[in-house]
XYZ file of C-alpha atoms in Angstrom:
729
model
C -8.061 -123.876 -44.867
C -11.207 -124.719 -43.001
C -12.830 -125.888 -46.207
C -9.958 -128.296 -46.882
C -9.933 -129.679 -43.336
C -7.168 -129.596 -40.681
C -3.722 -128.318 -41.727
C -0.871 -130.780 -41.200
C 2.362 -129.823 -39.408
C 4.631 -129.962 -42.456
C 2.431 -127.676 -44.512
C 1.891 -125.196 -41.703
C 5.542 -125.093 -40.661
C 6.581 -124.662 -44.281
C 4.520 -121.500 -44.429
C 5.895 -120.365 -41.068
C 9.476 -120.813 -42.207
C 8.937 -118.249 -44.954
C 8.440 -115.603 -42.262
C 11.410 -116.864 -40.215
C 13.662 -116.827 -43.309
C 12.572 -113.276 -44.116
C 13.348 -112.226 -40.530
C 16.841 -113.771 -40.746
C 17.497 -111.960 -44.043
C 16.534 -108.648 -42.441
C 18.902 -109.356 -39.526
C 21.739 -110.225 -41.924
C 21.192 -106.990 -43.855
C 20.121 -108.888 -47.001
C 17.667 -107.244 -49.462
C 14.248 -107.702 -47.882
C 11.215 -105.522 -47.333
C 9.990 -104.944 -43.767
C 7.088 -106.974 -42.375
C 3.704 -105.494 -43.231
C 0.756 -105.654 -40.852
C -0.931 -108.137 -43.197
C 2.104 -110.437 -43.010
C 2.243 -110.150 -39.245
C -1.477 -111.078 -38.956
C -1.038 -113.939 -41.425
C 1.736 -115.583 -39.373
C -0.125 -114.955 -36.129
C -3.334 -116.528 -37.625
C -1.312 -119.467 -38.932
C 0.017 -120.286 -35.432
C -3.444 -119.719 -33.948
C -5.062 -122.179 -36.349
C -2.402 -124.856 -35.834
C -2.866 -124.608 -32.063
C -6.696 -124.648 -32.036
C -7.350 -127.659 -34.324
C -8.873 -130.686 -32.677
C -6.496 -133.478 -31.617
C -4.491 -135.046 -33.076
C -4.029 -131.905 -35.194
C -3.295 -129.556 -32.255
C 0.385 -128.788 -32.923
C 1.044 -126.526 -29.902
C 3.831 -128.715 -28.494
C 5.446 -129.142 -31.874
C 5.392 -125.382 -32.555
C 6.909 -124.744 -29.118
C 9.762 -127.110 -30.015
C 10.133 -125.643 -33.524
C 10.413 -122.158 -31.990
C 13.483 -123.223 -29.996
C 14.952 -125.105 -32.987
C 14.681 -121.956 -35.117
C 17.049 -120.137 -32.765
C 19.388 -123.097 -32.433
C 19.668 -123.508 -36.228
C 20.294 -119.787 -36.786
C 22.923 -119.624 -34.030
C 24.737 -122.730 -35.277
C 24.676 -121.843 -38.948
C 25.195 -118.085 -38.821
C 25.905 -116.497 -35.421
C 28.744 -118.665 -34.122
C 30.697 -118.727 -37.417
C 30.489 -114.927 -37.613
C 32.021 -114.657 -34.096
C 34.756 -117.262 -34.492
C 36.126 -115.674 -37.659
C 36.628 -112.267 -35.979
C 39.079 -111.202 -33.277
C 39.742 -108.453 -30.722
C 37.721 -105.264 -31.176
C 36.021 -106.569 -34.326
C 34.851 -109.660 -32.495
C 33.467 -107.477 -29.662
C 31.478 -105.398 -32.150
C 30.082 -108.561 -33.686
C 29.207 -109.912 -30.244
C 27.225 -106.775 -29.422
C 25.545 -106.872 -32.835
C 24.568 -110.529 -32.505
C 23.026 -110.020 -29.076
C 21.059 -107.045 -30.380
C 19.850 -109.065 -33.402
C 18.951 -111.982 -31.159
C 16.669 -109.760 -29.093
C 15.016 -108.424 -32.278
C 14.460 -111.977 -33.538
C 12.996 -113.019 -30.183
C 10.672 -110.010 -30.235
C 9.231 -110.771 -33.686
C 8.902 -114.522 -33.192
C 7.217 -114.066 -29.840
C 4.610 -111.955 -31.644
C 4.043 -114.648 -34.268
C 3.870 -117.379 -31.603
C 1.894 -115.256 -29.133
C -0.961 -117.767 -28.865
C 1.498 -120.521 -27.824
C 2.919 -118.252 -25.121
C -0.460 -117.173 -23.813
C -2.347 -120.448 -23.625
C -0.268 -123.564 -24.199
C 2.799 -122.513 -22.168
C 0.655 -121.011 -19.422
C -1.362 -124.238 -18.942
C 1.717 -126.467 -19.036
C 3.925 -124.207 -16.801
C 6.711 -124.306 -19.378
C 9.465 -121.672 -19.873
C 8.103 -118.683 -21.790
C 9.131 -117.999 -25.382
C 11.396 -115.137 -24.227
C 13.010 -117.442 -21.682
C 13.608 -120.070 -24.357
C 15.168 -117.487 -26.696
C 17.348 -116.102 -23.887
C 18.535 -119.590 -22.888
C 19.512 -120.357 -26.493
C 21.827 -117.349 -26.720
C 23.227 -117.854 -23.230
C 23.970 -121.558 -23.652
C 24.990 -121.660 -27.315
C 26.682 -118.286 -27.803
C 27.646 -116.633 -24.516
C 29.066 -119.727 -22.813
C 31.230 -120.536 -25.848
C 32.714 -117.089 -26.469
C 32.723 -115.475 -22.991
C 36.421 -116.241 -22.394
C 37.422 -114.772 -25.728
C 35.224 -111.721 -25.142
C 36.627 -111.217 -21.622
C 40.226 -111.331 -22.805
C 39.491 -108.847 -25.599
C 37.882 -106.409 -23.161
C 40.793 -106.641 -20.709
C 43.241 -106.114 -23.577
C 41.455 -102.896 -24.586
C 41.487 -101.660 -20.969
C 45.261 -102.202 -20.797
C 45.675 -100.352 -24.108
C 43.778 -97.387 -22.686
C 46.009 -97.417 -19.576
C 48.989 -97.061 -21.884
C 47.467 -93.957 -23.449
C 45.771 -95.417 -26.550
C 42.308 -94.289 -27.622
C 39.628 -96.980 -27.385
C 35.888 -97.151 -28.009
C 34.578 -96.832 -24.445
C 30.930 -97.146 -25.506
C 31.759 -100.513 -27.098
C 33.215 -101.764 -23.810
C 30.150 -100.606 -21.933
C 27.834 -102.380 -24.380
C 29.847 -105.615 -24.121
C 29.887 -105.547 -20.312
C 26.179 -104.787 -20.221
C 25.685 -108.187 -21.909
C 27.540 -109.896 -19.047
C 25.153 -108.168 -16.667
C 22.068 -109.027 -18.782
C 23.041 -112.693 -18.754
C 22.555 -112.610 -14.956
C 18.963 -111.342 -15.238
C 19.286 -108.920 -12.370
C 22.021 -110.876 -10.578
C 25.727 -110.015 -10.886
C 26.933 -113.632 -10.939
C 27.889 -113.766 -14.644
C 29.521 -110.316 -14.606
C 31.524 -111.079 -11.471
C 32.597 -114.651 -12.258
C 33.067 -114.454 -16.030
C 34.612 -110.981 -16.288
C 35.259 -109.038 -13.080
C 37.436 -111.591 -11.269
C 39.834 -111.835 -14.252
C 39.769 -108.053 -14.769
C 40.752 -107.503 -11.127
C 43.638 -109.972 -11.407
C 44.878 -108.200 -14.522
C 44.559 -104.812 -12.785
C 46.647 -106.038 -9.857
C 49.301 -107.521 -12.155
C 49.447 -104.376 -14.320
C 49.969 -101.999 -11.383
C 52.322 -104.388 -9.646
C 54.634 -104.103 -12.670
C 54.230 -100.325 -12.825
C 54.857 -99.810 -9.087
C 57.942 -102.009 -9.158
C 59.462 -99.835 -11.898
C 58.447 -96.490 -10.356
C 59.715 -97.249 -6.847
C 63.166 -98.044 -8.199
C 63.353 -95.215 -10.757
C 61.400 -92.259 -9.306
C 61.591 -90.105 -6.193
C 58.944 -90.553 -3.516
C 57.227 -87.310 -4.582
C 57.131 -88.307 -8.278
C 55.838 -91.746 -7.301
C 52.948 -90.206 -5.348
C 52.088 -87.888 -8.242
C 51.886 -90.871 -10.601
C 49.918 -92.937 -8.086
C 47.375 -90.151 -7.554
C 46.934 -89.678 -11.302
C 46.471 -93.428 -11.856
C 43.852 -93.671 -9.132
C 41.939 -90.735 -10.600
C 41.953 -92.265 -14.078
C 40.959 -95.691 -12.804
C 37.999 -94.171 -10.974
C 36.927 -92.266 -14.109
C 37.376 -95.429 -16.177
C 35.182 -97.465 -13.882
C 32.417 -94.884 -13.953
C 32.443 -94.796 -17.773
C 32.109 -98.454 -18.745
C 32.275 -100.784 -15.739
C 29.410 -101.550 -13.416
C 29.300 -99.318 -10.339
C 29.861 -102.341 -8.078
C 33.360 -102.649 -9.549
C 34.429 -99.221 -8.280
C 35.594 -100.185 -4.760
C 37.038 -103.537 -5.872
C 39.033 -102.093 -8.765
C 40.323 -99.132 -6.755
C 41.245 -101.423 -3.859
C 43.475 -103.442 -6.190
C 45.177 -100.309 -7.517
C 45.572 -98.849 -4.016
C 47.011 -102.100 -2.704
C 49.638 -102.429 -5.433
C 50.614 -98.755 -5.559
C 50.358 -97.830 -1.870
C 49.956 -100.712 0.556
C 52.816 -102.751 -0.864
C 55.243 -99.811 -0.749
C 53.802 -97.896 2.241
C 56.868 -98.378 4.423
C 59.247 -97.198 1.710
C 57.109 -94.180 0.815
C 56.490 -92.996 4.378
C 59.966 -93.717 5.675
C 61.985 -92.267 2.795
C 64.667 -90.060 4.386
C 64.740 -87.483 1.591
C 61.034 -87.223 0.811
C 59.154 -89.363 3.339
C 56.588 -88.195 5.881
C 58.985 -86.766 8.467
C 60.990 -84.992 5.768
C 57.838 -83.403 4.333
C 56.760 -82.241 7.797
C 60.193 -80.855 8.529
C 60.343 -78.941 5.245
C 56.702 -77.724 5.345
C 55.816 -79.368 2.028
C 52.114 -78.591 2.294
C 50.972 -79.872 -1.124
C 53.001 -83.063 -0.892
C 51.829 -83.761 2.665
C 48.220 -83.219 1.624
C 48.717 -85.619 -1.294
C 50.292 -88.223 1.001
C 47.383 -87.835 3.434
C 44.816 -88.234 0.633
C 46.534 -91.315 -0.739
C 47.040 -93.103 2.549
C 43.489 -92.339 3.678
C 42.402 -94.714 0.889
C 44.119 -97.875 2.137
C 43.323 -100.025 5.186
C 45.117 -98.686 8.267
C 46.852 -96.151 6.039
C 45.983 -93.219 8.263
C 46.949 -95.307 11.264
C 50.450 -95.502 9.851
C 50.495 -91.792 9.012
C 49.082 -91.037 12.460
C 51.689 -93.273 14.074
C 54.519 -91.464 12.295
C 52.931 -88.119 13.091
C 52.731 -89.152 16.742
C 56.416 -90.032 16.637
C 57.211 -86.650 15.102
C 54.987 -84.731 17.527
C 56.291 -86.689 20.515
C 59.889 -86.077 19.505
C 59.201 -82.397 18.876
C 57.263 -82.084 22.143
C 60.000 -83.854 24.113
C 62.652 -81.604 22.586
C 60.540 -78.546 23.324
C 59.972 -79.528 26.959
C 63.685 -80.227 27.424
C 64.627 -76.891 25.903
C 62.230 -75.039 28.190
C 63.338 -76.973 31.280
C 66.975 -76.261 30.469
C 66.232 -72.569 29.946
C 64.355 -72.322 33.228
C 67.069 -74.273 35.033
C 69.697 -71.877 33.732
C 67.650 -68.964 35.041
C 67.476 -70.645 38.456
C 63.773 -69.934 38.688
C 61.684 -71.326 41.495
C 60.008 -74.626 40.794
C 56.497 -73.165 40.721
C 57.557 -70.410 38.344
C 59.314 -72.988 36.190
C 56.149 -75.039 35.811
C 54.125 -71.954 34.933
C 56.666 -70.809 32.379
C 56.903 -74.316 30.947
C 53.151 -74.499 30.486
C 52.834 -71.075 28.875
C 55.675 -71.587 26.413
C 54.306 -75.000 25.514
C 50.836 -73.606 24.740
C 52.386 -70.850 22.629
C 54.325 -73.489 20.711
C 51.143 -75.504 20.135
C 49.392 -72.407 18.804
C 52.329 -71.774 16.468
C 52.045 -75.317 15.143
C 48.264 -75.162 14.846
C 48.119 -73.596 11.382
C 50.823 -75.936 10.134
C 49.200 -79.179 11.260
C 45.642 -78.193 10.384
C 46.761 -77.007 6.938
C 47.997 -80.541 6.327
C 44.505 -81.839 7.128
C 46.010 -83.726 10.071
C 43.440 -82.566 12.572
C 43.029 -86.004 14.120
C 46.686 -86.291 14.951
C 46.900 -82.643 16.017
C 44.866 -83.802 19.013
C 48.000 -85.543 20.269
C 49.827 -82.231 20.476
C 46.819 -80.515 22.057
C 46.238 -83.187 24.699
C 49.843 -83.611 25.797
C 50.399 -83.680 29.572
C 52.899 -80.975 30.403
C 54.551 -80.710 33.826
C 51.820 -82.881 35.324
C 48.994 -80.607 34.145
C 46.254 -81.530 31.694
C 45.955 -79.623 28.435
C 42.604 -78.242 29.593
C 44.167 -76.668 32.689
C 47.213 -75.378 30.834
C 45.074 -73.725 28.150
C 42.848 -72.101 30.790
C 45.979 -70.803 32.546
C 47.286 -69.454 29.254
C 44.037 -67.535 28.712
C 44.225 -66.225 32.280
C 47.765 -65.005 31.647
C 46.544 -62.937 28.700
C 43.415 -61.601 30.384
C 44.655 -60.699 33.871
C 46.445 -57.564 34.933
C 50.187 -57.993 35.031
C 50.132 -61.044 32.735
C 53.396 -61.888 31.023
C 51.954 -61.700 27.506
C 51.654 -58.068 26.381
C 49.805 -58.216 23.072
C 48.118 -55.687 20.828
C 44.323 -55.836 20.491
C 44.690 -57.429 17.053
C 47.156 -60.017 18.351
C 44.846 -60.811 21.283
C 41.934 -61.437 18.896
C 44.079 -63.679 16.701
C 45.329 -65.586 19.760
C 41.786 -66.084 21.054
C 40.739 -67.478 17.666
C 43.583 -69.989 17.810
C 42.843 -70.845 21.438
C 39.219 -71.632 20.617
C 40.278 -73.706 17.606
C 42.724 -75.584 19.793
C 39.987 -76.132 22.373
C 38.013 -77.996 19.702
C 40.755 -80.662 19.714
C 40.868 -80.988 23.500
C 38.868 -83.969 24.684
C 38.060 -82.607 28.168
C 36.344 -79.344 27.276
C 34.209 -79.544 30.419
C 37.419 -79.596 32.495
C 38.662 -76.536 30.622
C 35.366 -74.764 31.358
C 35.719 -75.413 35.105
C 39.340 -74.221 35.246
C 38.473 -71.215 33.084
C 35.568 -70.224 35.378
C 37.777 -70.554 38.463
C 40.376 -68.239 36.988
C 37.718 -65.889 35.621
C 36.185 -65.695 39.107
C 39.534 -64.635 40.578
C 39.963 -61.987 37.876
C 36.473 -60.624 38.484
C 36.330 -60.803 42.279
C 39.865 -59.543 42.942
C 39.784 -56.862 40.229
C 42.444 -58.643 38.194
C 40.775 -58.438 34.766
C 42.807 -56.264 32.418
C 40.225 -55.582 29.706
C 36.464 -56.159 29.739
C 36.267 -56.174 25.917
C 38.815 -58.968 25.706
C 36.881 -60.971 28.319
C 33.707 -60.656 26.256
C 35.520 -61.347 22.986
C 36.779 -64.791 23.976
C 33.368 -65.559 25.506
C 31.699 -64.746 22.166
C 34.146 -66.925 20.247
C 33.595 -69.885 22.601
C 29.840 -69.485 22.278
C 30.045 -69.402 18.470
C 32.193 -72.547 18.341
C 30.642 -74.665 21.117
C 27.145 -73.307 21.682
C 25.312 -71.538 24.469
C 25.273 -74.566 26.768
C 29.087 -74.402 26.951
C 29.187 -70.728 27.944
C 25.916 -70.355 29.883
C 27.576 -70.307 33.330
C 30.276 -67.880 32.177
C 27.585 -65.587 30.767
C 25.802 -65.867 34.122
C 28.970 -64.640 35.852
C 29.018 -61.538 33.630
C 25.337 -60.918 34.378
C 25.932 -61.330 38.119
C 28.645 -58.675 38.127
C 26.397 -56.198 36.323
C 23.589 -56.889 38.820
C 26.065 -56.653 41.733
C 26.932 -53.109 40.720
C 23.230 -52.246 40.793
C 22.874 -53.870 44.225
C 25.850 -51.876 45.507
C 24.347 -48.655 44.175
C 20.997 -49.463 45.826
C 22.821 -50.355 49.063
C 24.551 -47.008 49.127
C 21.205 -45.270 48.521
C 19.725 -47.346 51.356
C 22.484 -46.183 53.726
C 22.034 -42.581 52.601
C 18.273 -42.711 53.133
C 18.622 -44.354 56.571
C 20.997 -42.233 58.609
C 20.455 -44.393 61.681
C 21.835 -47.418 59.771
C 25.580 -47.635 59.258
C 28.007 -50.535 58.852
C 30.680 -48.459 60.546
C 33.212 -49.035 57.766
C 33.204 -48.824 53.951
C 31.530 -52.000 52.660
C 31.190 -53.425 49.169
C 29.263 -56.669 48.726
C 29.121 -58.723 45.523
C 26.023 -60.934 45.330
C 26.593 -64.015 43.167
C 24.300 -66.767 41.866
C 25.545 -70.085 43.274
C 24.905 -72.123 40.123
C 27.035 -69.858 37.894
C 30.176 -69.625 39.998
C 32.758 -72.218 41.048
C 32.016 -73.937 44.346
C 33.805 -72.638 47.406
C 34.093 -73.953 50.944
C 31.956 -72.005 53.379
C 33.004 -71.767 57.045
C 31.092 -70.209 59.943
C 33.891 -67.779 60.607
C 33.673 -66.011 63.961
C 33.798 -62.512 62.563
C 35.356 -59.673 64.533
C 32.802 -57.330 66.043
C 33.725 -54.658 63.485
C 32.584 -56.979 60.690
C 29.509 -58.491 62.333
C 27.648 -55.205 62.068
C 28.497 -54.970 58.343
C 26.947 -58.368 57.676
C 23.799 -57.508 59.654
C 23.308 -54.163 57.894
C 23.639 -55.671 54.422
C 21.367 -58.600 55.335
C 18.658 -56.166 56.448
C 19.041 -54.249 53.187
C 18.925 -57.446 51.086
C 15.699 -58.536 52.744
C 14.072 -55.350 51.520
C 14.846 -56.496 47.985
C 13.871 -60.162 48.176
C 12.353 -62.569 50.682
C 12.988 -65.752 48.729
C 16.764 -65.943 48.519
C 19.259 -66.979 51.132
C 22.627 -65.305 51.435
C 25.647 -67.526 52.060
C 28.779 -65.551 52.901
C 32.005 -66.766 51.253
C 34.571 -65.077 53.504
C 37.475 -66.792 51.718
C 36.882 -64.460 48.759
C 36.656 -61.295 50.819
C 39.294 -58.522 50.847
C 39.950 -56.044 53.652
C 42.013 -52.874 53.871
C 43.188 -52.437 57.480
C 45.611 -50.054 59.127
C 48.555 -51.595 60.934
C 49.953 -49.222 63.591
C 53.613 -50.224 63.804
C 56.238 -48.317 65.785
C 58.147 -47.046 62.721
C 54.972 -45.976 60.884
C 51.390 -46.903 60.099
C 50.915 -49.127 57.042
C 47.800 -49.973 55.059
C 47.553 -53.737 54.725
C 45.487 -55.320 51.941
C 44.536 -58.779 53.214
C 41.818 -61.398 52.960
C 38.889 -61.519 55.370
C 40.499 -64.545 57.054
C 43.808 -62.702 57.514
C 42.056 -59.563 58.761
C 40.043 -61.601 61.295
C 43.255 -63.179 62.608
C 45.108 -59.852 62.857
C 42.223 -58.122 64.668
C 42.503 -60.739 67.430
C 45.793 -59.080 68.408
C 44.024 -55.803 69.268
C 42.936 -57.449 72.502
C 45.818 -59.906 73.046
C 49.566 -59.522 72.768
C 50.282 -63.258 72.364
C 48.067 -66.028 71.064
C 48.711 -69.720 70.542
C 47.869 -71.562 67.358
C 45.067 -73.401 69.159
C 43.603 -70.152 70.533
C 43.570 -68.543 67.080
C 41.928 -71.585 65.512
C 39.326 -71.756 68.286
C 38.461 -68.060 68.170
C 38.200 -67.976 64.372
C 36.369 -71.337 64.105
C 38.355 -72.331 60.985
C 39.811 -75.645 59.892
C 43.470 -76.578 60.425
C 44.498 -76.243 56.805
C 43.010 -72.732 56.503
C 44.587 -71.547 59.774
C 47.996 -72.911 58.725
C 47.813 -71.034 55.425
C 46.767 -67.697 56.863
C 49.281 -67.809 59.769
C 52.050 -68.848 57.382
C 51.264 -65.818 55.179
C 51.481 -63.488 58.207
C 54.555 -64.946 59.947
C 56.696 -66.994 57.537
C 56.379 -65.222 54.184
C 57.759 -61.953 52.850
C 55.828 -59.705 55.243
C 56.227 -60.882 58.852
C 53.346 -59.052 60.517
C 53.375 -61.650 63.281
C 56.355 -63.075 65.126
C 56.244 -66.851 65.497
C 57.816 -68.962 68.177
C 59.736 -71.025 67.368
C 61.132 -69.125 64.380
C 60.763 -71.827 61.730
C 59.512 -71.751 58.148
C 56.492 -73.950 58.858
C 53.459 -73.540 61.107
C 52.640 -76.208 63.705
C 49.809 -76.545 66.291
C 52.212 -75.764 69.186
C 53.372 -72.401 67.824
C 52.872 -69.082 69.630
C 52.258 -65.807 67.753
C 52.565 -62.137 68.731
C 52.166 -58.842 66.909
C 55.395 -57.588 65.305
C 55.256 -53.941 66.382
C 58.634 -53.183 64.797
C 57.603 -54.300 61.295
C 58.057 -51.718 58.540
C 58.296 -51.492 54.776
C 59.377 -48.821 52.325
C 55.846 -48.841 50.845
C 52.935 -47.342 52.744
C 50.460 -49.806 51.210
C 51.242 -53.512 50.899
C 49.266 -56.553 49.743
C 49.801 -59.741 51.739
C 48.793 -62.739 49.618
C 47.689 -66.111 50.928
C 49.742 -69.106 49.730
C 48.017 -70.548 46.643
C 45.980 -73.709 47.105
C 46.348 -76.494 44.576
C 42.694 -77.154 43.767
C 43.448 -79.401 40.823
C 42.464 -82.609 42.615
C 39.182 -81.159 43.870
C 38.356 -79.728 40.442
C 38.891 -83.111 38.795
C 36.762 -84.815 41.454
C 33.980 -82.260 40.930
C 34.149 -82.693 37.163
C 33.949 -86.490 37.516
C 30.849 -86.046 39.679
C 29.296 -83.656 37.134
C 30.043 -86.156 34.381
C 28.137 -88.861 36.213
C 25.134 -86.548 36.405
C 25.519 -85.626 32.724
C 25.636 -89.290 31.656
C 22.555 -90.067 33.783
C 20.644 -87.153 32.266
C 21.655 -88.124 28.726
C 20.632 -91.775 29.202
C 17.258 -90.785 30.658
C 16.618 -88.291 27.818
C 17.412 -90.908 25.183
C 15.336 -93.653 26.783
C 12.423 -91.313 27.474
C 12.358 -90.523 23.765
C 13.069 -94.021 22.387
C 11.274 -96.124 25.067
C 13.077 -99.335 23.981
C 16.705 -99.468 22.838
C 19.633 -101.879 22.503
C 22.797 -101.458 24.559
C 25.105 -100.590 21.645
C 22.761 -97.969 20.193
C 22.167 -96.452 23.635
C 25.924 -96.087 24.194
C 26.448 -94.590 20.718
C 23.702 -91.993 21.197
C 24.946 -91.129 24.683
C 28.512 -90.560 23.431
C 27.168 -88.478 20.546
C 25.161 -86.254 22.910
C 28.026 -85.658 25.355
C 31.021 -85.473 23.011
C 30.681 -81.711 22.646
C 31.740 -81.374 26.311
C 33.759 -84.525 27.019
C 34.357 -88.011 25.665
C 32.508 -90.335 28.057
C 34.124 -93.654 28.882
C 32.073 -96.663 27.757
C 32.701 -98.386 31.097
C 31.356 -95.314 32.901
C 28.221 -95.360 30.722
C 27.687 -99.042 31.483
C 28.037 -98.342 35.196
C 25.503 -95.499 35.005
C 23.047 -97.764 33.143
C 23.291 -100.294 35.967
C 22.710 -97.518 38.505
C 19.615 -96.287 36.635
C 18.259 -99.846 36.638
C 18.645 -100.087 40.433
C 16.878 -96.701 40.741
C 13.966 -97.941 38.559
C 14.536 -95.583 35.649
C 15.302 -98.470 33.270
C 14.732 -102.202 33.118
C 16.243 -105.037 31.103
C 14.182 -106.968 28.612
C 13.303 -110.390 30.029
C 14.280 -112.228 26.845
C 17.296 -110.149 25.771
C 19.507 -108.597 28.504
C 21.016 -106.206 25.925
C 17.654 -104.502 25.388
C 16.527 -101.785 27.815
C 13.099 -100.290 28.476
C 12.247 -96.915 29.958
C 10.102 -96.989 33.072
C 7.798 -93.977 32.977
């Protein structure tokens, strides 16, 4: 060619068309041999020469245009006619085939025209050869047949829903073309196919649901709905893009469940309440699974469950109150009985509600206020009733273990676990200190279960109480050895002292009681002994927890009285005085009014009237006069005189609120010390997450504690954004 001079466009393109014609024949499955390497190099060299001739014989622009025209001519003459003459599945197969052939044609021609792509297009910033080929198919083929293709795909999907076998791989290949047309974006897939597919899905299941709801029972309807949802999910994963999963399922869920939610849940024969009433475990689980899929579905289930639980709880409370009323029990006994029966009923329902995977709504039952007491207090009282001597629940060891397991599981659904822990420790302290615990193994068993479920931080103080009692026995043994080794040292009376660690035990009021002389020596002797053991600890005497055995010499006979230290101190005053006024007793004992009223009431107004009160009324007042009742007697030789119980509920709740403030402060400081800088929302979320194992902190309380930490220079607000906090080291 060089010898003849520059090649003209017509001659060169004529040669080029031979290769293009051969390529088309190969694509149309006409008899044609594959391209050899010599042919490939010939066509490449031809394009190279036509692009490197000196102007005006540089035909780069013309070849670029001819490249596009080659695709346009082939599409117009061959591709489009082949698609328009076919329909349905056959058309879809042709569509896939034509796109595959188009990519093969673009691959080969881009090799022949490589020099144009590499130099001419690059210098002119024109669309690449691949981009030109892609645009030709998109604009001339895809845009013309996309509606027809979409309708054919949707038709096949509906056929499959009706149970017909379809070629799923074909659908996937077709839909992949919609995605490829977007070049990484989902615009073509979503606008040209998905939106119509979703409308068809909604219409299809709207028709189905309308028929089922009128023809089938609620249970059969749910079976069909569950099966449809499963198949739709499988279908999506097989041939639709993954982004269609939530959209497609949402349409199905809306038409099958949301539209008919009221009818399904409220059906008298097979709705939610009926299933609960009849213990239909499988059907309830299915209903829960289905309604968990739709917006506010579980809210509606939860609402109906609340109605059911509330109605059942109200009926239960009324039944118990009626039963107690018929037995003419005292009010205090009635409340106690009410609480215990209610907890037992909750434990009975526990397996039922948790089996239905309705744990969230089971919390309603667990956190119900019963007779003015919180669920935390009632559950602690229930445990105390099982663990103390003389409790009303007489259970076998196996039944006790099973009950403890249920109690701990129920505790997991109680929001105020810290409140439970405080009430439990208070009752445990009374069992330990007043020798009321029925079985040490049972005490340790429930402790182990709580530790396994809620961690060591939840049970650390309770474990400390157990440790204290073991150490107290050692102290008592050493004290007795000390007395034996020092014959000149004697408390004068039998003395047992239990040394407790303040941080483990509930808090108790401490008064500087003016001890009787008989007791003063006891305290001094033990203090001297204790100082031989440690110099770094201070003993604080809690006389309100003390117990004394004293002899009462009455005219009929001598009785042994088991009383508290306070009661004993008051009674011993009458060894030196026949009559004492209220004010004299209070002054000599150095106790507060409320304590003096309680102890004098127990000795003069209750069952055992050791003291005679003037005037003879059922209440104690500051003007009363008391004298020893020398004529008192009882058929027993040994009697226990209890103090009236004190309602410590208010104080416990106040103490817990105070502890919660400290816990929130500590949590906020820990988080900020670790994170240094944090936004308000994230700080609140992390604080709630840290504390939720013990209690659910109120967001307002957290906000208040943040403000307090700012005033105390632990935190500061960001100057530019008041919702950002910084830790001040």
